[in-house]
Structures are given as structure tokens and as C-alpha cells.
mmCIF file of C-alpha atoms and ligand atoms in Angstrom:
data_model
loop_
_atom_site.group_PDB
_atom_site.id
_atom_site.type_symbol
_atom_site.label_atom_id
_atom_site.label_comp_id
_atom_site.label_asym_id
_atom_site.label_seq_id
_atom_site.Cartn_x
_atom_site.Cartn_y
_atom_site.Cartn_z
ATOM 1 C CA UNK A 185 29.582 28.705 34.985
ATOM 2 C CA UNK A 186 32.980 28.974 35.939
ATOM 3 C CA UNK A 187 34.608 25.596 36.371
ATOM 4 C CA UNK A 188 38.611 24.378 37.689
ATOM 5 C CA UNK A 189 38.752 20.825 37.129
ATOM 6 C CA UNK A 190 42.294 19.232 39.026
ATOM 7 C CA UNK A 191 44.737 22.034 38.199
ATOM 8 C CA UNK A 192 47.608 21.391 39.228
ATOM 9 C CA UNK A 193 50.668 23.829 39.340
ATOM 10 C CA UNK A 194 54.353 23.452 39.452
ATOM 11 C CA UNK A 195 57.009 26.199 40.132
ATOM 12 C CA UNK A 196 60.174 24.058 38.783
ATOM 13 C CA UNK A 197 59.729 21.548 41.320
ATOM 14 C CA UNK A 198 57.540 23.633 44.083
ATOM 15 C CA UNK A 199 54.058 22.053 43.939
ATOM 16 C CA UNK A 200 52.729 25.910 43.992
ATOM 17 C CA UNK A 201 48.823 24.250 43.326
ATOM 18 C CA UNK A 202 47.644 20.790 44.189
ATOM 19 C CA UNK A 203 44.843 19.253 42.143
ATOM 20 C CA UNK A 204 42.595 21.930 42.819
ATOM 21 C CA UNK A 205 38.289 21.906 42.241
ATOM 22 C CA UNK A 206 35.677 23.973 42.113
ATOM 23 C CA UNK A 207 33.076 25.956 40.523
ATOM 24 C CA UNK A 208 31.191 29.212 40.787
ATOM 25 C CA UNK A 209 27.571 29.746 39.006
ATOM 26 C CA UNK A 210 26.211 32.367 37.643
ATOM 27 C CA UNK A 211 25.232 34.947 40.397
ATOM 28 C CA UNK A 212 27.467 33.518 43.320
ATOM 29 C CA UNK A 213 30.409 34.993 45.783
ATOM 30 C CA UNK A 214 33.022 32.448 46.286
ATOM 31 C CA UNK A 215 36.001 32.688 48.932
ATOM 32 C CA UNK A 216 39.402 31.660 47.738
ATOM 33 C CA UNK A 217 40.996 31.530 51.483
ATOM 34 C CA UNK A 218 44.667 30.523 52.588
ATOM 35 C CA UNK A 219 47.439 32.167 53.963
ATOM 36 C CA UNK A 220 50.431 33.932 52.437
ATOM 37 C CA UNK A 221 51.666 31.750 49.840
ATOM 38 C CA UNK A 222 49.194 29.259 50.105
ATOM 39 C CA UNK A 223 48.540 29.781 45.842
ATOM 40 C CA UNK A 224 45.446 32.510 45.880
ATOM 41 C CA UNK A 225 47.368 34.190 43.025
ATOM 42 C CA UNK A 226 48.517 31.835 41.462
ATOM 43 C CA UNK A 227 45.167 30.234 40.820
ATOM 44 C CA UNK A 228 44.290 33.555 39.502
ATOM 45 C CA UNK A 229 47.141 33.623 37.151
ATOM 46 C CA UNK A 230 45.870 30.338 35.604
ATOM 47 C CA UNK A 231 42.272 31.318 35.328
ATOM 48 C CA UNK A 232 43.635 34.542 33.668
ATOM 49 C CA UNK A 233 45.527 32.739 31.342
ATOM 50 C CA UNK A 234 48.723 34.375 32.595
ATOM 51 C CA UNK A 235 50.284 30.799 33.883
ATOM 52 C CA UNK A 236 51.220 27.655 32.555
ATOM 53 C CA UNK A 237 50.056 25.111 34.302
ATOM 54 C CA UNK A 238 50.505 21.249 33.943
ATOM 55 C CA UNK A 239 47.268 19.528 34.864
ATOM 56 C CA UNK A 240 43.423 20.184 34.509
ATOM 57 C CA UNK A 241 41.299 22.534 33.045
ATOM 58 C CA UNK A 242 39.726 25.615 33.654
ATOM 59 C CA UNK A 243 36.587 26.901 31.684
ATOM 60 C CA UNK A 244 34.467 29.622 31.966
ATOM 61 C CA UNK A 245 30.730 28.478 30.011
ATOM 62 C CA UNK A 246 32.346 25.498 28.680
ATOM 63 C CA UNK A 247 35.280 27.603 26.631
ATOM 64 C CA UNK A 248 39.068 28.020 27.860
ATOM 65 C CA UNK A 249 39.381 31.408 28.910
ATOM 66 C CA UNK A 250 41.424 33.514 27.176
ATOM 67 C CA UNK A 251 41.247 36.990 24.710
ATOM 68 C CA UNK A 252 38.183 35.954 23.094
ATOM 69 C CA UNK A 253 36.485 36.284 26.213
ATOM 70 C CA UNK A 254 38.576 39.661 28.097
ATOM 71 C CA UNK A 255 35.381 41.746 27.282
ATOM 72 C CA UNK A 256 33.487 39.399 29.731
ATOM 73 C CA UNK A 257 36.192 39.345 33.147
ATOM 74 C CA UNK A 258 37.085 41.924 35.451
ATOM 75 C CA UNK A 259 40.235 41.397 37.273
ATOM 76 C CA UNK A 260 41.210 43.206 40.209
ATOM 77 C CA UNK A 261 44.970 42.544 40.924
ATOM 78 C CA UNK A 262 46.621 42.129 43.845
ATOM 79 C CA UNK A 263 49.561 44.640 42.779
ATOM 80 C CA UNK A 264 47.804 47.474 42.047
ATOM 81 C CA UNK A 265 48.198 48.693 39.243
ATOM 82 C CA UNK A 266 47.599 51.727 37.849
ATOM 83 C CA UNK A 267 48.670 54.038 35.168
ATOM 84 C CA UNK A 268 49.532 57.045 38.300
ATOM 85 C CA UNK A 269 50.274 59.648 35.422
ATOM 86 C CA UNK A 270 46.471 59.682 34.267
ATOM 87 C CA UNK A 271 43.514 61.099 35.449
ATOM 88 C CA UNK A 272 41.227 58.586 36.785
ATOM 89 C CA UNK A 273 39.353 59.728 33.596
ATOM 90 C CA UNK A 274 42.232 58.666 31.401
ATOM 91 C CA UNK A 275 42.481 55.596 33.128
ATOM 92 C CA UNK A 276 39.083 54.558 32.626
ATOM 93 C CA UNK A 277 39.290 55.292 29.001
ATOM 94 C CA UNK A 278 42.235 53.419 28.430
ATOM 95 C CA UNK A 279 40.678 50.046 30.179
ATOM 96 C CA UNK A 280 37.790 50.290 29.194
ATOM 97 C CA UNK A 281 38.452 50.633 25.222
ATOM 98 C CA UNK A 282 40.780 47.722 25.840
ATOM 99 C CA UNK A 283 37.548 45.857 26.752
ATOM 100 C CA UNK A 284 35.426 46.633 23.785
ATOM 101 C CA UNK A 285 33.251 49.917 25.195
ATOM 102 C CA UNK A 286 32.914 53.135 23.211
ATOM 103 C CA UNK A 287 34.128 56.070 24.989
ATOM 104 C CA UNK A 288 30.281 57.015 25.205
ATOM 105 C CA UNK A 289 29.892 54.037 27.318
ATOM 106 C CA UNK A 290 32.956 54.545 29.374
ATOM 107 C CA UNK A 291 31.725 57.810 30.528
ATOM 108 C CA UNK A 292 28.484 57.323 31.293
ATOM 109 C CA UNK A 293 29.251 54.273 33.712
ATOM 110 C CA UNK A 294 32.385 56.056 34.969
ATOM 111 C CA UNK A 295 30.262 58.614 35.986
ATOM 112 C CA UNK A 296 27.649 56.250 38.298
ATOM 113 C CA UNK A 297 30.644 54.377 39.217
ATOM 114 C CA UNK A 298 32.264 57.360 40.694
ATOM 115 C CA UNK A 299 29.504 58.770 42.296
ATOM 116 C CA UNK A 300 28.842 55.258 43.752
ATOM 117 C CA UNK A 301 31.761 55.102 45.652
ATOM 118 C CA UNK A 302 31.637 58.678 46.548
ATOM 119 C CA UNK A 303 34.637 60.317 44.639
ATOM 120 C CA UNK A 304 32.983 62.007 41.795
ATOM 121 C CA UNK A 305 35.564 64.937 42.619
ATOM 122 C CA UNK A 306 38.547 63.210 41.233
ATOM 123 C CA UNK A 307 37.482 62.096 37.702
ATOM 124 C CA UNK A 308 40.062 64.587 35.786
ATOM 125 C CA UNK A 309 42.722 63.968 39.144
ATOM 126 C CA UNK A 310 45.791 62.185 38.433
ATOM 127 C CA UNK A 311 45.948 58.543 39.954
ATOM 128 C CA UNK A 312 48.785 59.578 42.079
ATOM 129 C CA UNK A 313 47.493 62.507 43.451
ATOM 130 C CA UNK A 314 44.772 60.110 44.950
ATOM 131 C CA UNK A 315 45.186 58.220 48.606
ATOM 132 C CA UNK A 316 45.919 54.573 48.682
ATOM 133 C CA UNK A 317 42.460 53.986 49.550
ATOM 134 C CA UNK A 318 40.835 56.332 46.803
ATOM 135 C CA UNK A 319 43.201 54.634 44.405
ATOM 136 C CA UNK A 320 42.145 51.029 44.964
ATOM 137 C CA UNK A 321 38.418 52.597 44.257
ATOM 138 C CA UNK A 322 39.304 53.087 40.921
ATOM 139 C CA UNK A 323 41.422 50.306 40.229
ATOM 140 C CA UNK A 324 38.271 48.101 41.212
ATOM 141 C CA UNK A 325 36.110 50.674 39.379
ATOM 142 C CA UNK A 326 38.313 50.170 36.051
ATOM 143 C CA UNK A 327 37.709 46.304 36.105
ATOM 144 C CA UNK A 328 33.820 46.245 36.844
ATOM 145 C CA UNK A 329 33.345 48.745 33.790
ATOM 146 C CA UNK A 330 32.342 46.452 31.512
ATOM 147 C CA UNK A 331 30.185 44.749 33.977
ATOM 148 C CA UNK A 332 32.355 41.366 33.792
ATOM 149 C CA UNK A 333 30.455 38.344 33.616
ATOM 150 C CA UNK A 334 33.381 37.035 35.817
ATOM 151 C CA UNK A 335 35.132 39.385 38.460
ATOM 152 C CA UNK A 336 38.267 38.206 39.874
ATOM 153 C CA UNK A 337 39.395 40.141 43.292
ATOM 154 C CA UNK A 338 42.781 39.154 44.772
ATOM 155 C CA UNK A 339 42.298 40.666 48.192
ATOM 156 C CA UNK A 340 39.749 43.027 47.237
ATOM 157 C CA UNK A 341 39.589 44.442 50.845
ATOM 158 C CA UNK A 342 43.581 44.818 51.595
ATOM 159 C CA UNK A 343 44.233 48.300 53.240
ATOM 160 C CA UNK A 344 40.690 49.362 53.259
ATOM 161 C CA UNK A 345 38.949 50.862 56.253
ATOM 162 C CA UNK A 346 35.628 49.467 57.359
ATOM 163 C CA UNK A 347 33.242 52.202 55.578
ATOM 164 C CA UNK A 348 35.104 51.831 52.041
ATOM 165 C CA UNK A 349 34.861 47.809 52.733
ATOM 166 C CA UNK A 350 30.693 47.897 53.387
ATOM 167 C CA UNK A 351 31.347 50.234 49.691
ATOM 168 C CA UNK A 352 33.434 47.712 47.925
ATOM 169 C CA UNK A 353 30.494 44.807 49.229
ATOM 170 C CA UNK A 354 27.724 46.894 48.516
ATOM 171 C CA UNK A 355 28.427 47.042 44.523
ATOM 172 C CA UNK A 356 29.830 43.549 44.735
ATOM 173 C CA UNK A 357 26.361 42.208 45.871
ATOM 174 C CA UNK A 358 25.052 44.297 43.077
ATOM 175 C CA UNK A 359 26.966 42.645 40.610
ATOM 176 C CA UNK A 360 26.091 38.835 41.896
ATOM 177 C CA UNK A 361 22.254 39.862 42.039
ATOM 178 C CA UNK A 362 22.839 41.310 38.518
ATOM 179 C CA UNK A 363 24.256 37.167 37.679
ATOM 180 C CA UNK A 364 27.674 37.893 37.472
ATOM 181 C CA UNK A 365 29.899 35.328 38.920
ATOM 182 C CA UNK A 366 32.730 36.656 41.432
ATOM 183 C CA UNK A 367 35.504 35.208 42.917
ATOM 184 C CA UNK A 368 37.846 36.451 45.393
ATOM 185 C CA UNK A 369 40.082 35.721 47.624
ATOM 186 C CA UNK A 370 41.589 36.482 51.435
ATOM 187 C CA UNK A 371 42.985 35.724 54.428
ATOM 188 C CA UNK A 372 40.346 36.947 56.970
ATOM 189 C CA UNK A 373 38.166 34.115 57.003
ATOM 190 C CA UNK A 374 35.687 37.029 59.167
ATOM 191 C CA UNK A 375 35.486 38.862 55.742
ATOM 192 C CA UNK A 376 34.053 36.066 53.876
ATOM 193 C CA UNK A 377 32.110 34.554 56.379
ATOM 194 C CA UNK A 378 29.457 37.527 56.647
ATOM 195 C CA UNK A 379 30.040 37.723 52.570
ATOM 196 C CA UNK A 380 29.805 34.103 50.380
ATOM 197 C CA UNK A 381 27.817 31.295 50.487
ATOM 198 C CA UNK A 382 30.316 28.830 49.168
ATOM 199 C CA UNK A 383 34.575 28.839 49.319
ATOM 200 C CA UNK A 384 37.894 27.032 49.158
ATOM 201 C CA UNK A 385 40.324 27.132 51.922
ATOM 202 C CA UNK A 386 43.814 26.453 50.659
ATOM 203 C CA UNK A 387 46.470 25.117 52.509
ATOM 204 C CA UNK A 388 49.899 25.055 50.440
ATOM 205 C CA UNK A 389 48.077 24.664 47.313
ATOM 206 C CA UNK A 390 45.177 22.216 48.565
ATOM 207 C CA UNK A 391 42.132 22.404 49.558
ATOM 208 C CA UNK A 392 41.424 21.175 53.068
ATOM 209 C CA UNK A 393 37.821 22.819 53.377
ATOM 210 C CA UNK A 394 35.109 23.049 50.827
ATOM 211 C CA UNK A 395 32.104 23.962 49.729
ATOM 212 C CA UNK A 396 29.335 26.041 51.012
ATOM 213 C CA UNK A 397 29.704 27.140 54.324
ATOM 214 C CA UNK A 398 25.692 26.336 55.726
ATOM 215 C CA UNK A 399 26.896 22.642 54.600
ATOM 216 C CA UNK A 400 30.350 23.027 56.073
ATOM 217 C CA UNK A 401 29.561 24.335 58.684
ATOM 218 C CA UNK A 402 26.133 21.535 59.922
ATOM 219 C CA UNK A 403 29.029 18.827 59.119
ATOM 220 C CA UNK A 404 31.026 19.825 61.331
ATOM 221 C CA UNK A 405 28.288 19.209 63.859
ATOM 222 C CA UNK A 406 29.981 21.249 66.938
ATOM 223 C CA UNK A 407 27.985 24.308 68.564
ATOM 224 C CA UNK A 408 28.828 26.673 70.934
ATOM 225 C CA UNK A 409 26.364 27.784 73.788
ATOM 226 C CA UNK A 410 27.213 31.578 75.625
ATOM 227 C CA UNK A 411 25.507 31.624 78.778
ATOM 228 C CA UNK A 412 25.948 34.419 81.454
ATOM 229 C CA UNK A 413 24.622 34.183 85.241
ATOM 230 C CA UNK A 414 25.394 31.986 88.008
ATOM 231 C CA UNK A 415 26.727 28.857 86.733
ATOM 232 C CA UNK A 416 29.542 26.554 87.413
ATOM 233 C CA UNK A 417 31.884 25.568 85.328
ATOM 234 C CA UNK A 418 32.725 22.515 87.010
ATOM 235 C CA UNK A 419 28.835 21.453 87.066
ATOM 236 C CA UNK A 420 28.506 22.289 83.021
ATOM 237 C CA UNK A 421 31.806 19.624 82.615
ATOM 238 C CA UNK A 422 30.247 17.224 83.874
ATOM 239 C CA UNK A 423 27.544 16.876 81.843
ATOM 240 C CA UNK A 424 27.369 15.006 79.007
ATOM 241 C CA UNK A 425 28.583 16.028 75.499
ATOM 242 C CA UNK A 426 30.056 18.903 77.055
ATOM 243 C CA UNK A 427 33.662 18.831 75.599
ATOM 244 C CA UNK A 428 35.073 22.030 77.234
ATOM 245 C CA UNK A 429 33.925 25.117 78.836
ATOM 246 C CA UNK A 430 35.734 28.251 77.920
ATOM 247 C CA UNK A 431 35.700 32.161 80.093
ATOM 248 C CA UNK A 432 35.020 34.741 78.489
ATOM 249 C CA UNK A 433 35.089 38.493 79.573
ATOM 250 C CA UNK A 434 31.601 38.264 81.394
ATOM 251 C CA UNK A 435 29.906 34.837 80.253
ATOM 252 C CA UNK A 436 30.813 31.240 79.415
ATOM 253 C CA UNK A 437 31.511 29.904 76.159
ATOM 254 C CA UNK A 438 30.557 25.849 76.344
ATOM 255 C CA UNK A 439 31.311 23.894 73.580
ATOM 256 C CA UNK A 440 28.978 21.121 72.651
ATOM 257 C CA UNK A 441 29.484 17.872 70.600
ATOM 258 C CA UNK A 442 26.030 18.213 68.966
ATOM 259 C CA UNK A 443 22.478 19.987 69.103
ATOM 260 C CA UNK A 444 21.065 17.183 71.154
ATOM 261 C CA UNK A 445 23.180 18.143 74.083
ATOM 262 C CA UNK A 446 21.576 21.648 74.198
ATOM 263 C CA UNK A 447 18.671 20.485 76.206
ATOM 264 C CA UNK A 448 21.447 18.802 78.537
ATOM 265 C CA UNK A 449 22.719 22.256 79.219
ATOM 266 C CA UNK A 450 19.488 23.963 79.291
ATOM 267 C CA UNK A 451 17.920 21.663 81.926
ATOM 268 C CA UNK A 452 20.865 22.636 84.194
ATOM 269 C CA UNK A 453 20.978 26.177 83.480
ATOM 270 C CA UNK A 454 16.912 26.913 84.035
ATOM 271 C CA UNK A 455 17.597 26.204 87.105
ATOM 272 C CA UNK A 456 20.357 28.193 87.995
ATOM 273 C CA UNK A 457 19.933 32.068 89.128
ATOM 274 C CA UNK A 458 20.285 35.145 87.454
ATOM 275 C CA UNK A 459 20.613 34.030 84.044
ATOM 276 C CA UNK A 460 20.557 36.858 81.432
ATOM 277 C CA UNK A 461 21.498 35.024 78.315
ATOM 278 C CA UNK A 462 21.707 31.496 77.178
ATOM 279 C CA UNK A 463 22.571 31.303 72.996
ATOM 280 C CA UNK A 464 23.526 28.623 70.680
ATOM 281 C CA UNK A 465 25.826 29.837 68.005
ATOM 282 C CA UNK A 466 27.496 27.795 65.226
ATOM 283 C CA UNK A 467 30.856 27.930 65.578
ATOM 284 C CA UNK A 468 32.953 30.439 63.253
ATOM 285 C CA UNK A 469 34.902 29.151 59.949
ATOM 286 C CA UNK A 470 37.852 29.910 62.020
ATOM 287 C CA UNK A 471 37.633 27.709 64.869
ATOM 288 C CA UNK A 472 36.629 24.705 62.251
ATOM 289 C CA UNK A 473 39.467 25.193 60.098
ATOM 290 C CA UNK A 474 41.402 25.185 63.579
ATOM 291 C CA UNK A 475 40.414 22.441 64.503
ATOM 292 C CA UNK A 476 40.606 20.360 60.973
ATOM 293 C CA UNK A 477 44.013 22.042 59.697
ATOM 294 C CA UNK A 478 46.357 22.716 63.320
ATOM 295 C CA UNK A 479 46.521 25.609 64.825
ATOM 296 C CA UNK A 480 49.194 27.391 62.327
ATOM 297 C CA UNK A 481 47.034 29.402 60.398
ATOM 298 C CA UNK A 482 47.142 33.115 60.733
ATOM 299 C CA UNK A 483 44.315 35.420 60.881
HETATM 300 P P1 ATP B 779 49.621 35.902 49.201
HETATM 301 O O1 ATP B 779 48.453 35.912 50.124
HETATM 302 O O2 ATP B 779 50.917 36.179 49.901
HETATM 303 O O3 ATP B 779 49.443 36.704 47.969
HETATM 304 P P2 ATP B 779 49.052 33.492 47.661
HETATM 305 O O4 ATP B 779 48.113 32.562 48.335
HETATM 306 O O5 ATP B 779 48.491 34.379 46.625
HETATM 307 O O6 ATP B 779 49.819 34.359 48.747
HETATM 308 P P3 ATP B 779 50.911 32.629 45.641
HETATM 309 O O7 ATP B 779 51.431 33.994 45.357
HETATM 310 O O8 ATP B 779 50.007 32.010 44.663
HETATM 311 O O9 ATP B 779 50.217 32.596 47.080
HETATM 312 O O10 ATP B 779 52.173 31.686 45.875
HETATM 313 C C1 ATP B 779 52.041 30.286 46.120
HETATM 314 C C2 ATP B 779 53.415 29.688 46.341
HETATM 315 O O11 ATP B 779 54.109 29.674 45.103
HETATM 316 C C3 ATP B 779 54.282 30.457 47.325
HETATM 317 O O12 ATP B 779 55.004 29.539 48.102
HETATM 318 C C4 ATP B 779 55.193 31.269 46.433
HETATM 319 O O13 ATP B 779 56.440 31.492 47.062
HETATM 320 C C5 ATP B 779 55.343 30.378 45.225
HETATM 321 N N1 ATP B 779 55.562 31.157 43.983
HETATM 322 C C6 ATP B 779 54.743 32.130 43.517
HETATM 323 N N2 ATP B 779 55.199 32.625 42.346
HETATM 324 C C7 ATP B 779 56.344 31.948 42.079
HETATM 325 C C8 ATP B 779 57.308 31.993 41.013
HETATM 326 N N3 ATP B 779 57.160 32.818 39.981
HETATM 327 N N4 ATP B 779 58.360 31.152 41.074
HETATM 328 C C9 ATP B 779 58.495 30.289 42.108
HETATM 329 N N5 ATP B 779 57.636 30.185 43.142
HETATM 330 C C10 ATP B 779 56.569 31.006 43.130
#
């Protein structure tokens, strides 16, 4: 188990983190989310052992993390870097004997990793003959190559289009079911949503939503109901529960306090004519963390 207990991080005197908690077991996805600047990397950093910080503790089975245990993480940075004047070959080797494998090894998993993520062509290519895209392939190829017991992605999904994301998930699900434990983080709270079970939403270095999202998320108590056909939206105001009643492009969006006030709603509506959909929804991480945390966070 991975476990942050109260770090807490100061840049001179710019609280960067701000007594920060949580843990990831073996075999579970967790969402780091915040803005720009809101301390994603930074948290990284610490867990990496690459930052200083002043308070709490960070251990990975009970042991601080650092070289004894690099054969066990994979870290996917958020600058990406590569060595461009290899061949992705080259590359590979070079990690991957940093992390303990034989060359024997290196190969062999290169070789499923590459055909994995469909670019088998460019083993002996040099990095910067590759497309940004290609490139970040084998970037997060180089740090699952020793099949890390952690994985740590910084915005594993930055600049990727939506077939190479449904790639990058596909082996990252592998790699839970497999028990490793992965963390990552981003700014698209739509990413995680369909993604992890359990996150952290950062707000200048604190944590203003957590835990897992099923829990978050029946707390919140709030639903949404889409209904399209002939109903008013004056009537649905009026009744009870019914906080506010949105337009959408061809249905109605009513938000509800709570569950009970679905039958409310549906007594009205099975009444009304031409009704061609009535759904409750939950509503998304978004419009929680909207409507804990202000409206000033970016998607
Ligand atoms: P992004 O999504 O832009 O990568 P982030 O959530 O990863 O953002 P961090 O890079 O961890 O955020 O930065 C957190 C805060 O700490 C920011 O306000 C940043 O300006 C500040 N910061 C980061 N590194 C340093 C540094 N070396 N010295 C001083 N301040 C820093």
C-alpha cells in the first residue's frame, strides 16, 4: 500500500502542499485532480523522493521510498523526457538496466509492449524521428517495463487523441488487475471519472474532495432527472424538491434535492404527453466540485 500521511510542502514561503492524505492499495487507479499549479507535481516530486518536504510521511509497504525500491515504480513525467538521439530500442535498454532487468528481459517485454500499442515499426527509430504522440508511447512504455509495483502518471493523457487514450487505459487496467497500484493525475475530471474508483481533488495544495467517487458522489445526495416531451417548466418548479430546471438542446435537465423527489416528478410527468425519455443520472464530479469549491475551476 501506498500511503501520504499530512505532507506538507513549502516553496520558501509558498505553501506549494497543504497537509495532504491519502492512500492507494494494491490493484487501484487513483485521480490526483486540480488545476494548473494546484501541486499535482509536486506531490509527485515528494513521493519520488525528488523534494524536500517539511511535514508527514510518505511510504510505499511501510518503507520510505527511495533507491532501494526504483526497481518497483514506474514514473511517467510530466516533461517528457527522452533520450531523442536513441532508438526507442536504445532507450529501452538504457531504462530498463537502470531498473535491474537483463537485456534478455528488456527485449522480450519491449517487444509485447510495442506491439501493444501498435508501433512495433519503430523499435530501431530514433526518439526524435517519432511524432509527439508516438513518443509519449514509449516514454510510458519505458516506465511500465519493469512492471512497477507503483506507476506514477503526471498527465498521462496530455496531447493524446482519443484512440491512443482508450490504448494508454487499456494497459493501465491491465496493470491494476495485475495488483499494481497507479496513481495519476489531471485536470479533466471527465478522464477520471469513466477511469478510478477513488481520487483527490486539489485546490492550491488541499484537498477539498475525497475519496471514492460511488461514496462522493451518494453524499452529495443531488440527482439530475432528463426528461423530453411536453412538459412545463414552470409546472416542474413548483414542485417540491425541485431546486432548478435547466434547457437543454431538446430535453430538460431538472435538478433534484434527493431520490425521494423522483416520484414527485414522475407522478407529474406520466401524465404529461409525448414523453420519450425520463432518466435519473447522478450528477458529474464536475458539477459537485462546482458547487463545493466556486465556480473558478477550469476544465
Ligand atoms: P500543472 O498542472 O500546471 O502541472 P501542478 O498541479 O502540477 O500544476 P505544481 O507544479 O506542483 O502544480 O505547482 C504547485 C505550486 O507550486 C504552483 O503555484 C507553482 O508555481 C509552485 N512551484 C512549483 N515548483 C516551484 C519551485 N521550484 N519554486 C517555487 N514555486 C514552485
Amino acid at each position: 500500500m501506498l500511503k501520504v500521511e499530512h505532507i506538507t510542502k513549502y516553496y520558501g514561503d509558498f505553501l506549494a502542499v497543504d497537509d495532504l492524505s491519502f492512500e492507494v492499495q494494491e490493484g487501484e487507479i487513483f485521480g490526483l485532480l486540480g488545476v494548473n499549479g494546484a501541486g499535482k507535481t509536486t506531490t509527485f516530486r515528494m513521493m519520488m523522493g525528488l523534494l524536500d518536504y517539511q511535514k508527514g510521511k510518505i511510504t510505499l509497504n511501510g518503507k520510505p521510498i527511495d533507491y532501494r525500491v526504483t526497481d518497483q515504480i514506474g514514473f511517467l513525467t510530466e516533461e517528457r523526457s527522452l533520450l531523442t538521439k536513441l532508438t526507442v530500442k536504445q532507450q529501452a535498454i538504457f531504462f530498463g538496466v537502470l531498473k535491474g532487468l537483463s537485456k534478455k528481459e528488456i527485449l522480450k517485454r519491449l517487444d509485447i509492449l510495442l506491439e501493444r500499442f501498435e508501433i512495433s515499426e519503430y523499435k530501431e527509430k530514433k526518439i526524435k524521428e517519432l511524432s509527439k504522440g508516438n513518443q509519449q508511447k514509449v516514454q510510458f512504455i519505458t516506465a511500465i517495463l519493469n512492471e512497477p509495483k507503483l506507476l506514477i502518471l503526471d498527465e498521462p493523457f496530455s496531447g493524446l487523441d482519443p484512440f491512443n487514450v482508450e490504448l494508454f487505459k487499456k494497459e493501465i487496467l491491465r496493470l491494476a488487475q495485475q495488483g499494481s497500484m497507479i496513481i495519476f493525475s489531471s485536470h479533466r475530471m471527465d478522464h477520471v471519472e469513466l477511469f478510478c474508483k477513488k481520487l483527490v481533488i486539489l485546490v492550491k495544495g488541499k484537498s477539498v474532495i475525497e475519496g471514492y467517487i460511488k461514496d462522493i458522489k451518494k453524499d452529495y445526495r443531488k440527482k439530475n432527472i432528463l426528461i423530453k416531451g411536453d412538459v412545463s417548466k414552470e409546472e416542474l418548479l413548483k414542485i417540491g424538491g425541485v431546486l432548478q430546471v435547466l434547457e437543454k438542446a431538446d430535453e430538460l435537465e431538472v435538478k433534484i434535492e434527493s431520490e425521494e423527489v423522483v416520484q414527485s416528478v414522475f407522478e407529474y410527468v406520466k401524465n404529461r404527453k409525448n414523453i420519450t425519455k425520463f432518466m435519473v443520472e447522478e450528477p458529474s464530479l464536475q458539477e459537485i466540485f462546482v458547487a463545493k469549491v466556486g465556480e473558478t475551476y477550469e476544465k
